[in-house]
PDB file of N, CA, C and O in Angstrom:
ATOM      1  N   ARG R 270      72.095  35.758 -78.126  1.00  0.00           N
ATOM      2  CA  ARG R 270      70.709  35.339 -78.047  1.00  0.00           C
ATOM      3  C   ARG R 270      70.380  34.819 -76.643  1.00  0.00           C
ATOM      4  O   ARG R 270      69.358  35.164 -76.078  1.00  0.00           O
ATOM      5  N   HIS R 271      71.252  33.979 -76.104  1.00  0.00           N
ATOM      6  CA  HIS R 271      71.025  33.448 -74.756  1.00  0.00           C
ATOM      7  C   HIS R 271      71.039  34.575 -73.724  1.00  0.00           C
ATOM      8  O   HIS R 271      70.263  34.562 -72.768  1.00  0.00           O
ATOM      9  N   TYR R 272      71.921  35.553 -73.930  1.00  0.00           N
ATOM     10  CA  TYR R 272      71.984  36.709 -73.034  1.00  0.00           C
ATOM     11  C   TYR R 272      70.631  37.414 -73.009  1.00  0.00           C
ATOM     12  O   TYR R 272      70.133  37.766 -71.934  1.00  0.00           O
ATOM     13  N   ASN R 273      70.032  37.616 -74.175  1.00  0.00           N
ATOM     14  CA  ASN R 273      68.730  38.294 -74.247  1.00  0.00           C
ATOM     15  C   ASN R 273      67.640  37.490 -73.552  1.00  0.00           C
ATOM     16  O   ASN R 273      66.785  38.069 -72.862  1.00  0.00           O
ATOM     17  N   ARG R 274      67.657  36.175 -73.734  1.00  0.00           N
ATOM     18  CA  ARG R 274      66.669  35.335 -73.055  1.00  0.00           C
ATOM     19  C   ARG R 274      66.823  35.431 -71.541  1.00  0.00           C
ATOM     20  O   ARG R 274      65.830  35.533 -70.813  1.00  0.00           O
ATOM     21  N   ALA R 275      68.052  35.422 -71.061  1.00  0.00           N
ATOM     22  CA  ALA R 275      68.302  35.522 -69.624  1.00  0.00           C
ATOM     23  C   ALA R 275      67.893  36.896 -69.099  1.00  0.00           C
ATOM     24  O   ALA R 275      67.303  37.011 -68.021  1.00  0.00           O
ATOM     25  N   ALA R 276      68.197  37.939 -69.861  1.00  0.00           N
ATOM     26  CA  ALA R 276      67.814  39.293 -69.445  1.00  0.00           C
ATOM     27  C   ALA R 276      66.293  39.434 -69.410  1.00  0.00           C
ATOM     28  O   ALA R 276      65.737  40.014 -68.466  1.00  0.00           O
ATOM     29  N   ASN R 277      65.610  38.899 -70.413  1.00  0.00           N
ATOM     30  CA  ASN R 277      64.143  38.937 -70.430  1.00  0.00           C
ATOM     31  C   ASN R 277      63.561  38.142 -69.268  1.00  0.00           C
ATOM     32  O   ASN R 277      62.570  38.554 -68.664  1.00  0.00           O
ATOM     33  N   ALA R 278      64.173  37.016 -68.956  1.00  0.00           N
ATOM     34  CA  ALA R 278      63.721  36.209 -67.823  1.00  0.00           C
ATOM     35  C   ALA R 278      63.894  36.986 -66.515  1.00  0.00           C
ATOM     36  O   ALA R 278      63.022  36.949 -65.647  1.00  0.00           O
ATOM     37  N   GLY R 279      65.005  37.702 -66.386  1.00  0.00           N
ATOM     38  CA  GLY R 279      65.224  38.513 -65.190  1.00  0.00           C
ATOM     39  C   GLY R 279      64.198  39.618 -65.062  1.00  0.00           C
ATOM     40  O   GLY R 279      63.692  39.902 -63.971  1.00  0.00           O
ATOM     41  N   PHE R 280      63.882  40.245 -66.200  1.00  0.00           N
ATOM     42  CA  PHE R 280      62.854  41.289 -66.189  1.00  0.00           C
ATOM     43  C   PHE R 280      61.512  40.701 -65.764  1.00  0.00           C
ATOM     44  O   PHE R 280      60.813  41.267 -64.927  1.00  0.00           O
ATOM     45  N   ARG R 281      61.149  39.558 -66.335  1.00  0.00           N
ATOM     46  CA  ARG R 281      59.880  38.907 -65.986  1.00  0.00           C
ATOM     47  C   ARG R 281      59.868  38.496 -64.527  1.00  0.00           C
ATOM     48  O   ARG R 281      58.847  38.623 -63.842  1.00  0.00           O
ATOM     49  N   PHE R 282      60.992  38.028 -64.007  1.00  0.00           N
ATOM     50  CA  PHE R 282      61.126  37.632 -62.611  1.00  0.00           C
ATOM     51  C   PHE R 282      60.769  38.804 -61.695  1.00  0.00           C
ATOM     52  O   PHE R 282      60.007  38.657 -60.744  1.00  0.00           O
ATOM     53  N   ARG R 283      61.321  39.972 -62.011  1.00  0.00           N
ATOM     54  CA  ARG R 283      61.048  41.158 -61.197  1.00  0.00           C
ATOM     55  C   ARG R 283      59.622  41.661 -61.401  1.00  0.00           C
ATOM     56  O   ARG R 283      58.977  42.120 -60.457  1.00  0.00           O
ATOM     57  N   GLU R 284      59.119  41.539 -62.608  1.00  0.00           N
ATOM     58  CA  GLU R 284      57.741  41.928 -62.898  1.00  0.00           C
ATOM     59  C   GLU R 284      56.758  41.076 -62.094  1.00  0.00           C
ATOM     60  O   GLU R 284      55.779  41.583 -61.532  1.00  0.00           O
ATOM     61  N   LEU R 285      57.030  39.792 -62.006  1.00  0.00           N
ATOM     62  CA  LEU R 285      56.180  38.899 -61.218  1.00  0.00           C
ATOM     63  C   LEU R 285      56.208  39.252 -59.739  1.00  0.00           C
ATOM     64  O   LEU R 285      55.185  39.141 -59.055  1.00  0.00           O
ATOM     65  N   ALA R 286      57.361  39.695 -59.243  1.00  0.00           N
ATOM     66  CA  ALA R 286      57.441  40.121 -57.836  1.00  0.00           C
ATOM     67  C   ALA R 286      56.502  41.292 -57.594  1.00  0.00           C
ATOM     68  O   ALA R 286      55.819  41.344 -56.556  1.00  0.00           O
ATOM     69  N   ASP R 287      56.448  42.222 -58.546  1.00  0.00           N
ATOM     70  CA  ASP R 287      55.530  43.358 -58.422  1.00  0.00           C
ATOM     71  C   ASP R 287      54.075  42.903 -58.451  1.00  0.00           C
ATOM     72  O   ASP R 287      53.243  43.393 -57.678  1.00  0.00           O
ATOM     73  N   GLU R 288      53.769  41.954 -59.333  1.00  0.00           N
ATOM     74  CA  GLU R 288      52.410  41.423 -59.416  1.00  0.00           C
ATOM     75  C   GLU R 288      52.011  40.735 -58.108  1.00  0.00           C
ATOM     76  O   GLU R 288      50.888  40.916 -57.619  1.00  0.00           O
ATOM     77  N   ILE R 289      52.925  39.968 -57.546  1.00  0.00           N
ATOM     78  CA  ILE R 289      52.652  39.298 -56.273  1.00  0.00           C
ATOM     79  C   ILE R 289      52.373  40.327 -55.186  1.00  0.00           C
ATOM     80  O   ILE R 289      51.421  40.185 -54.409  1.00  0.00           O
ATOM     81  N   ALA R 290      53.180  41.371 -55.134  1.00  0.00           N
ATOM     82  CA  ALA R 290      52.995  42.413 -54.125  1.00  0.00           C
ATOM     83  C   ALA R 290      51.630  43.092 -54.288  1.00  0.00           C
ATOM     84  O   ALA R 290      50.945  43.365 -53.289  1.00  0.00           O
ATOM     85  N   GLU R 291      51.227  43.343 -55.524  1.00  0.00           N
ATOM     86  CA  GLU R 291      49.913  43.961 -55.766  1.00  0.00           C
ATOM     87  C   GLU R 291      48.784  43.037 -55.312  1.00  0.00           C
ATOM     88  O   GLU R 291      47.829  43.501 -54.667  1.00  0.00           O
ATOM     89  N   HIS R 292      48.886  41.757 -55.658  1.00  0.00           N
ATOM     90  CA  HIS R 292      47.856  40.802 -55.238  1.00  0.00           C
ATOM     91  C   HIS R 292      47.782  40.721 -53.716  1.00  0.00           C
ATOM     92  O   HIS R 292      46.687  40.722 -53.148  1.00  0.00           O
ATOM     93  N   ARG R 293      48.937  40.658 -53.067  1.00  0.00           N
ATOM     94  CA  ARG R 293      48.955  40.594 -51.596  1.00  0.00           C
ATOM     95  C   ARG R 293      48.300  41.830 -50.998  1.00  0.00           C
ATOM     96  O   ARG R 293      47.502  41.728 -50.066  1.00  0.00           O
ATOM     97  N   HIS R 294      48.630  42.987 -51.526  1.00  0.00           N
ATOM     98  CA  HIS R 294      48.050  44.239 -51.032  1.00  0.00           C
ATOM     99  C   HIS R 294      46.528  44.208 -51.179  1.00  0.00           C
ATOM    100  O   HIS R 294      45.790  44.545 -50.243  1.00  0.00           O
ATOM    101  N   ASP R 295      46.047  43.800 -52.353  1.00  0.00           N
ATOM    102  CA  ASP R 295      44.605  43.746 -52.602  1.00  0.00           C
ATOM    103  C   ASP R 295      43.910  42.745 -51.686  1.00  0.00           C
ATOM    104  O   ASP R 295      42.846  43.034 -51.134  1.00  0.00           O
ATOM    105  N   VAL R 296      44.520  41.575 -51.517  1.00  0.00           N
ATOM    106  CA  VAL R 296      43.920  40.548 -50.664  1.00  0.00           C
ATOM    107  C   VAL R 296      43.856  41.018 -49.215  1.00  0.00           C
ATOM    108  O   VAL R 296      42.821  40.879 -48.560  1.00  0.00           O
ATOM    109  N   LEU R 297      44.950  41.584 -48.735  1.00  0.00           N
ATOM    110  CA  LEU R 297      44.954  42.033 -47.340  1.00  0.00           C
ATOM    111  C   LEU R 297      43.944  43.149 -47.108  1.00  0.00           C
ATOM    112  O   LEU R 297      43.258  43.170 -46.084  1.00  0.00           O
ATOM    113  N   ALA R 298      43.819  44.060 -48.059  1.00  0.00           N
ATOM    114  CA  ALA R 298      42.827  45.138 -47.934  1.00  0.00           C
ATOM    115  C   ALA R 298      41.415  44.563 -47.937  1.00  0.00           C
ATOM    116  O   ALA R 298      40.556  44.983 -47.148  1.00  0.00           O
ATOM    117  N   LEU R 299      41.167  43.605 -48.800  1.00  0.00           N
ATOM    118  CA  LEU R 299      39.848  42.985 -48.863  1.00  0.00           C
ATOM    119  C   LEU R 299      39.540  42.216 -47.585  1.00  0.00           C
ATOM    120  O   LEU R 299      38.426  42.308 -47.055  1.00  0.00           O
ATOM    121  N   ILE R 300      40.508  41.501 -47.059  1.00  0.00           N
ATOM    122  CA  ILE R 300      40.298  40.772 -45.808  1.00  0.00           C
ATOM    123  C   ILE R 300      40.011  41.729 -44.660  1.00  0.00           C
ATOM    124  O   ILE R 300      39.114  41.486 -43.849  1.00  0.00           O
ATOM    125  N   ARG R 301      40.748  42.834 -44.613  1.00  0.00           N
ATOM    126  CA  ARG R 301      40.474  43.839 -43.563  1.00  0.00           C
ATOM    127  C   ARG R 301      39.043  44.363 -43.682  1.00  0.00           C
ATOM    128  O   ARG R 301      38.345  44.520 -42.674  1.00  0.00           O
ATOM    129  N   GLU R 302      38.610  44.629 -44.898  1.00  0.00           N
ATOM    130  CA  GLU R 302      37.245  45.128 -45.123  1.00  0.00           C
ATOM    131  C   GLU R 302      36.208  44.089 -44.712  1.00  0.00           C
ATOM    132  O   GLU R 302      35.214  44.413 -44.063  1.00  0.00           O
ATOM    133  N   ILE R 303      36.451  42.848 -45.062  1.00  0.00           N
ATOM    134  CA  ILE R 303      35.516  41.776 -44.693  1.00  0.00           C
ATOM    135  C   ILE R 303      35.420  41.661 -43.179  1.00  0.00           C
ATOM    136  O   ILE R 303      34.327  41.564 -42.623  1.00  0.00           O
ATOM    137  N   LYS R 304      36.565  41.695 -42.504  1.00  0.00           N
ATOM    138  CA  LYS R 304      36.557  41.582 -41.042  1.00  0.00           C
ATOM    139  C   LYS R 304      35.869  42.782 -40.398  1.00  0.00           C
ATOM    140  O   LYS R 304      35.150  42.635 -39.415  1.00  0.00           O
ATOM    141  N   ALA R 305      36.106  43.957 -40.944  1.00  0.00           N
ATOM    142  CA  ALA R 305      35.516  45.169 -40.370  1.00  0.00           C
ATOM    143  C   ALA R 305      33.992  45.178 -40.537  1.00  0.00           C
ATOM    144  O   ALA R 305      33.272  45.612 -39.640  1.00  0.00           O
ATOM    145  N   ARG R 306      33.513  44.705 -41.675  1.00  0.00           N
ATOM    146  CA  ARG R 306      32.081  44.746 -41.962  1.00  0.00           C
ATOM    147  C   ARG R 306      31.369  43.494 -41.482  1.00  0.00           C
ATOM    148  O   ARG R 306      30.149  43.518 -41.286  1.00  0.00           O
ATOM    149  N   GLY R 307      32.137  42.426 -41.342  1.00  0.00           N
ATOM    150  CA  GLY R 307      31.619  41.178 -40.785  1.00  0.00           C
ATOM    151  C   GLY R 307      30.264  40.753 -41.302  1.00  0.00           C
ATOM    152  O   GLY R 307      30.094  40.402 -42.451  1.00  0.00           O
ATOM    153  N   ARG R 308      29.295  40.815 -40.440  1.00  0.00           N
ATOM    154  CA  ARG R 308      27.970  40.275 -40.739  1.00  0.00           C
ATOM    155  C   ARG R 308      27.106  41.216 -41.575  1.00  0.00           C
ATOM    156  O   ARG R 308      25.954  40.903 -41.850  1.00  0.00           O
ATOM    157  N   ASP R 309      27.657  42.348 -41.982  1.00  0.00           N
ATOM    158  CA  ASP R 309      26.902  43.264 -42.839  1.00  0.00           C
ATOM    159  C   ASP R 309      26.667  42.677 -44.221  1.00  0.00           C
ATOM    160  O   ASP R 309      25.753  43.096 -44.926  1.00  0.00           O
ATOM    161  N   PHE R 310      27.496  41.720 -44.610  1.00  0.00           N
ATOM    162  CA  PHE R 310      27.364  41.109 -45.932  1.00  0.00           C
ATOM    163  C   PHE R 310      26.444  39.898 -45.849  1.00  0.00           C
ATOM    164  O   PHE R 310      26.505  39.123 -44.908  1.00  0.00           O
ATOM    165  N   GLY R 311      25.648  39.732 -46.874  1.00  0.00           N
ATOM    166  CA  GLY R 311      24.805  38.542 -46.961  1.00  0.00           C
ATOM    167  C   GLY R 311      25.630  37.360 -47.435  1.00  0.00           C
ATOM    168  O   GLY R 311      26.787  37.509 -47.845  1.00  0.00           O
ATOM    169  N   PRO R 312      25.040  36.168 -47.423  1.00  0.00           N
ATOM    170  CA  PRO R 312      25.780  34.964 -47.795  1.00  0.00           C
ATOM    171  C   PRO R 312      26.290  34.986 -49.238  1.00  0.00           C
ATOM    172  O   PRO R 312      27.388  34.498 -49.521  1.00  0.00           O
ATOM    173  N   ASN R 313      25.523  35.538 -50.157  1.00  0.00           N
ATOM    174  CA  ASN R 313      25.969  35.588 -51.552  1.00  0.00           C
ATOM    175  C   ASN R 313      27.170  36.506 -51.725  1.00  0.00           C
ATOM    176  O   ASN R 313      28.107  36.185 -52.459  1.00  0.00           O
ATOM    177  N   ILE R 314      27.144  37.632 -51.056  1.00  0.00           N
ATOM    178  CA  ILE R 314      28.266  38.570 -51.136  1.00  0.00           C
ATOM    179  C   ILE R 314      29.496  37.953 -50.470  1.00  0.00           C
ATOM    180  O   ILE R 314      30.603  38.053 -50.998  1.00  0.00           O
ATOM    181  N   CYS R 315      29.302  37.304 -49.338  1.00  0.00           N
ATOM    182  CA  CYS R 315      30.429  36.634 -48.663  1.00  0.00           C
ATOM    183  C   CYS R 315      31.053  35.577 -49.574  1.00  0.00           C
ATOM    184  O   CYS R 315      32.277  35.478 -49.668  1.00  0.00           O
ATOM    185  N   ALA R 316      30.235  34.807 -50.248  1.00  0.00           N
ATOM    186  CA  ALA R 316      30.743  33.770 -51.146  1.00  0.00           C
ATOM    187  C   ALA R 316      31.530  34.402 -52.296  1.00  0.00           C
ATOM    188  O   ALA R 316      32.594  33.906 -52.674  1.00  0.00           O
ATOM    189  N   ALA R 317      31.015  35.495 -52.832  1.00  0.00           N
ATOM    190  CA  ALA R 317      31.710  36.183 -53.928  1.00  0.00           C
ATOM    191  C   ALA R 317      33.044  36.754 -53.449  1.00  0.00           C
ATOM    192  O   ALA R 317      34.047  36.684 -54.167  1.00  0.00           O
ATOM    193  N   LEU R 318      33.052  37.323 -52.252  1.00  0.00           N
ATOM    194  CA  LEU R 318      34.295  37.874 -51.701  1.00  0.00           C
ATOM    195  C   LEU R 318      35.320  36.774 -51.443  1.00  0.00           C
ATOM    196  O   LEU R 318      36.506  36.943 -51.732  1.00  0.00           O
ATOM    197  N   ARG R 319      34.861  35.647 -50.910  1.00  0.00           N
ATOM    198  CA  ARG R 319      35.767  34.517 -50.690  1.00  0.00           C
ATOM    199  C   ARG R 319      36.353  34.024 -52.011  1.00  0.00           C
ATOM    200  O   ARG R 319      37.536  33.721 -52.100  1.00  0.00           O
ATOM    201  N   GLN R 320      35.519  33.981 -53.037  1.00  0.00           N
ATOM    202  CA  GLN R 320      35.998  33.552 -54.358  1.00  0.00           C
ATOM    203  C   GLN R 320      37.025  34.541 -54.897  1.00  0.00           C
ATOM    204  O   GLN R 320      38.024  34.144 -55.493  1.00  0.00           O
ATOM    205  N   HIS R 321      36.794  35.826 -54.669  1.00  0.00           N
ATOM    206  CA  HIS R 321      37.733  36.854 -55.118  1.00  0.00           C
ATOM    207  C   HIS R 321      39.082  36.699 -54.415  1.00  0.00           C
ATOM    208  O   HIS R 321      40.135  36.779 -55.045  1.00  0.00           O
ATOM    209  N   VAL R 322      39.048  36.478 -53.111  1.00  0.00           N
ATOM    210  CA  VAL R 322      40.279  36.250 -52.348  1.00  0.00           C
ATOM    211  C   VAL R 322      40.980  34.986 -52.860  1.00  0.00           C
ATOM    212  O   VAL R 322      42.196  34.981 -53.082  1.00  0.00           O
ATOM    213  N   ALA R 323      40.222  33.931 -53.075  1.00  0.00           N
ATOM    214  CA  ALA R 323      40.805  32.674 -53.566  1.00  0.00           C
ATOM    215  C   ALA R 323      41.446  32.873 -54.935  1.00  0.00           C
ATOM    216  O   ALA R 323      42.508  32.298 -55.223  1.00  0.00           O
ATOM    217  N   SER R 324      40.835  33.680 -55.767  1.00  0.00           N
ATOM    218  CA  SER R 324      41.391  33.959 -57.094  1.00  0.00           C
ATOM    219  C   SER R 324      42.731  34.683 -56.987  1.00  0.00           C
ATOM    220  O   SER R 324      43.688  34.349 -57.700  1.00  0.00           O
ATOM    221  N   HIS R 325      42.800  35.661 -56.100  1.00  0.00           N
ATOM    222  CA  HIS R 325      44.069  36.365 -55.880  1.00  0.00           C
ATOM    223  C   HIS R 325      45.141  35.399 -55.373  1.00  0.00           C
ATOM    224  O   HIS R 325      46.286  35.441 -55.824  1.00  0.00           O
ATOM    225  N   ILE R 326      44.772  34.543 -54.448  1.00  0.00           N
ATOM    226  CA  ILE R 326      45.733  33.592 -53.895  1.00  0.00           C
ATOM    227  C   ILE R 326      46.217  32.629 -54.981  1.00  0.00           C
ATOM    228  O   ILE R 326      47.406  32.311 -55.056  1.00  0.00           O
ATOM    229  N   ALA R 327      45.313  32.189 -55.843  1.00  0.00           N
ATOM    230  CA  ALA R 327      45.710  31.312 -56.955  1.00  0.00           C
ATOM    231  C   ALA R 327      46.676  32.032 -57.888  1.00  0.00           C
ATOM    232  O   ALA R 327      47.661  31.444 -58.358  1.00  0.00           O
ATOM    233  N   ASP R 328      46.430  33.320 -58.152  1.00  0.00           N
ATOM    234  CA  ASP R 328      47.335  34.101 -58.998  1.00  0.00           C
ATOM    235  C   ASP R 328      48.714  34.244 -58.365  1.00  0.00           C
ATOM    236  O   ASP R 328      49.734  34.183 -59.052  1.00  0.00           O
ATOM    237  N   ILE R 329      48.740  34.430 -57.050  1.00  0.00           N
ATOM    238  CA  ILE R 329      50.013  34.534 -56.331  1.00  0.00           C
ATOM    239  C   ILE R 329      50.783  33.219 -56.458  1.00  0.00           C
ATOM    240  O   ILE R 329      51.984  33.217 -56.743  1.00  0.00           O
ATOM    241  N   ARG R 330      50.107  32.114 -56.257  1.00  0.00           N
ATOM    242  CA  ARG R 330      50.769  30.801 -56.368  1.00  0.00           C
ATOM    243  C   ARG R 330      51.318  30.572 -57.765  1.00  0.00           C
ATOM    244  O   ARG R 330      52.434  30.079 -57.941  1.00  0.00           O
ATOM    245  N   LYS R 331      50.531  30.924 -58.766  1.00  0.00           N
ATOM    246  CA  LYS R 331      50.969  30.759 -60.156  1.00  0.00           C
ATOM    247  C   LYS R 331      52.208  31.612 -60.429  1.00  0.00           C
ATOM    248  O   LYS R 331      53.176  31.148 -61.046  1.00  0.00           O
ATOM    249  N   ALA R 332      52.198  32.846 -59.965  1.00  0.00           N
ATOM    250  CA  ALA R 332      53.344  33.744 -60.173  1.00  0.00           C
ATOM    251  C   ALA R 332      54.580  33.219 -59.448  1.00  0.00           C
ATOM    252  O   ALA R 332      55.692  33.290 -59.983  1.00  0.00           O
ATOM    253  N   ARG R 333      54.402  32.690 -58.258  1.00  0.00           N
ATOM    254  CA  ARG R 333      55.542  32.125 -57.521  1.00  0.00           C
ATOM    255  C   ARG R 333      56.126  30.919 -58.240  1.00  0.00           C
ATOM    256  O   ARG R 333      57.350  30.752 -58.300  1.00  0.00           O
ATOM    257  N   ARG R 334      55.263  30.077 -58.802  1.00  0.00           N
ATOM    258  CA  ARG R 334      55.763  28.922 -59.570  1.00  0.00           C
ATOM    259  C   ARG R 334      56.542  29.389 -60.796  1.00  0.00           C
ATOM    260  O   ARG R 334      57.605  28.842 -61.104  1.00  0.00           O
ATOM    261  N   GLU R 335      56.018  30.398 -61.472  1.00  0.00           N
ATOM    262  CA  GLU R 335      56.721  30.916 -62.646  1.00  0.00           C
ATOM    263  C   GLU R 335      58.073  31.508 -62.256  1.00  0.00           C
ATOM    264  O   GLU R 335      59.077  31.311 -62.944  1.00  0.00           O
ATOM    265  N   ARG R 336      58.115  32.223 -61.134  1.00  0.00           N
ATOM    266  CA  ARG R 336      59.387  32.786 -60.660  1.00  0.00           C
ATOM    267  C   ARG R 336      60.391  31.676 -60.353  1.00  0.00           C
ATOM    268  O   ARG R 336      61.570  31.785 -60.684  1.00  0.00           O
ATOM    269  N   GLN R 337      59.926  30.606 -59.713  1.00  0.00           N
ATOM    270  CA  GLN R 337      60.822  29.491 -59.410  1.00  0.00           C
ATOM    271  C   GLN R 337      61.388  28.885 -60.691  1.00  0.00           C
ATOM    272  O   GLN R 337      62.576  28.572 -60.762  1.00  0.00           O
ATOM    273  N   GLU R 338      60.535  28.739 -61.687  1.00  0.00           N
ATOM    274  CA  GLU R 338      60.976  28.175 -62.962  1.00  0.00           C
ATOM    275  C   GLU R 338      61.999  29.091 -63.644  1.00  0.00           C
ATOM    276  O   GLU R 338      63.020  28.635 -64.162  1.00  0.00           O
ATOM    277  N   LEU R 339      61.732  30.387 -63.645  1.00  0.00           N
ATOM    278  CA  LEU R 339      62.673  31.336 -64.241  1.00  0.00           C
ATOM    279  C   LEU R 339      64.019  31.300 -63.520  1.00  0.00           C
ATOM    280  O   LEU R 339      65.070  31.292 -64.160  1.00  0.00           O
ATOM    281  N   GLU R 340      63.963  31.268 -62.201  1.00  0.00           N
ATOM    282  CA  GLU R 340      65.208  31.235 -61.429  1.00  0.00           C
ATOM    283  C   GLU R 340      65.967  29.929 -61.661  1.00  0.00           C
ATOM    284  O   GLU R 340      67.191  29.931 -61.785  1.00  0.00           O
ATOM    285  N   ARG R 341      65.236  28.825 -61.751  1.00  0.00           N
ATOM    286  CA  ARG R 341      65.868  27.533 -61.992  1.00  0.00           C
ATOM    287  C   ARG R 341      66.556  27.515 -63.363  1.00  0.00           C
ATOM    288  O   ARG R 341      67.661  27.018 -63.513  1.00  0.00           O
ATOM    289  N   ASN R 342      65.915  28.109 -64.355  1.00  0.00           N
ATOM    290  CA  ASN R 342      66.451  28.070 -65.718  1.00  0.00           C
ATOM    291  C   ASN R 342      67.505  29.137 -66.009  1.00  0.00           C
ATOM    292  O   ASN R 342      68.389  28.905 -66.832  1.00  0.00           O
ATOM    293  N   PHE R 343      67.398  30.302 -65.365  1.00  0.00           N
ATOM    294  CA  PHE R 343      68.274  31.420 -65.728  1.00  0.00           C
ATOM    295  C   PHE R 343      69.000  32.059 -64.544  1.00  0.00           C
ATOM    296  O   PHE R 343      69.784  32.980 -64.732  1.00  0.00           O
ATOM    297  N   GLY R 344      68.735  31.608 -63.348  1.00  0.00           N
ATOM    298  CA  GLY R 344      69.259  32.261 -62.154  1.00  0.00           C
ATOM    299  C   GLY R 344      70.763  32.378 -62.081  1.00  0.00           C
ATOM    300  O   GLY R 344      71.282  33.292 -61.441  1.00  0.00           O
ATOM    301  N   ARG R 345      71.484  31.492 -62.730  1.00  0.00           N
ATOM    302  CA  ARG R 345      72.959  31.539 -62.696  1.00  0.00           C
ATOM    303  C   ARG R 345      73.564  32.401 -63.797  1.00  0.00           C
ATOM    304  O   ARG R 345      74.756  32.624 -63.826  1.00  0.00           O
ATOM    305  N   GLU R 346      72.713  32.884 -64.680  1.00  0.00           N
ATOM    306  CA  GLU R 346      73.190  33.712 -65.793  1.00  0.00           C
ATOM    307  C   GLU R 346      73.384  35.150 -65.316  1.00  0.00           C
ATOM    308  O   GLU R 346      72.491  35.704 -64.670  1.00  0.00           O
ATOM    309  N   PRO R 347      74.512  35.767 -65.628  1.00  0.00           N
ATOM    310  CA  PRO R 347      74.737  37.160 -65.206  1.00  0.00           C
ATOM    311  C   PRO R 347      73.647  38.117 -65.713  1.00  0.00           C
ATOM    312  O   PRO R 347      73.244  39.028 -64.995  1.00  0.00           O
ATOM    313  N   ALA R 348      73.156  37.882 -66.916  1.00  0.00           N
ATOM    314  CA  ALA R 348      72.150  38.789 -67.483  1.00  0.00           C
ATOM    315  C   ALA R 348      70.843  38.731 -66.705  1.00  0.00           C
ATOM    316  O   ALA R 348      70.056  39.684 -66.725  1.00  0.00           O
ATOM    317  N   PHE R 349      70.583  37.640 -65.998  1.00  0.00           N
ATOM    318  CA  PHE R 349      69.348  37.483 -65.235  1.00  0.00           C
ATOM    319  C   PHE R 349      69.206  38.542 -64.151  1.00  0.00           C
ATOM    320  O   PHE R 349      68.135  39.063 -63.910  1.00  0.00           O
ATOM    321  N   SER R 350      70.309  38.901 -63.531  1.00  0.00           N
ATOM    322  CA  SER R 350      70.255  39.847 -62.416  1.00  0.00           C
ATOM    323  C   SER R 350      70.819  41.213 -62.750  1.00  0.00           C
ATOM    324  O   SER R 350      70.883  42.078 -61.879  1.00  0.00           O
ATOM    325  N   GLU R 351      71.214  41.442 -63.994  1.00  0.00           N
ATOM    326  CA  GLU R 351      71.815  42.726 -64.351  1.00  0.00           C
ATOM    327  C   GLU R 351      70.814  43.851 -64.505  1.00  0.00           C
ATOM    328  O   GLU R 351      71.100  44.988 -64.210  1.00  0.00           O
ATOM    329  N   CYS R 352      69.649  43.556 -65.013  1.00  0.00           N
ATOM    330  CA  CYS R 352      68.684  44.623 -65.330  1.00  0.00           C
ATOM    331  C   CYS R 352      67.966  45.112 -64.105  1.00  0.00           C
ATOM    332  O   CYS R 352      67.664  44.448 -63.211  1.00  0.00           O
TER     333      CYS R 352
END
């Protein structure tokens, strides 16, 4: 049973890494677009874009905290890194 929990934690750990990479990719693409278009956006659109970027960053932070917790709890288990 503990082996399965550790293996599932390892899978989730790697899944979160993929989620972080996707969020980073989306944020960087959005920032490039904002910089390229600059003043073409009105204040309301700029505020919405900033909120969207902030949301991605919050998701990245949450995923990193979850990864730290998984590693702290299961990182020494062989099943954590086997899958």
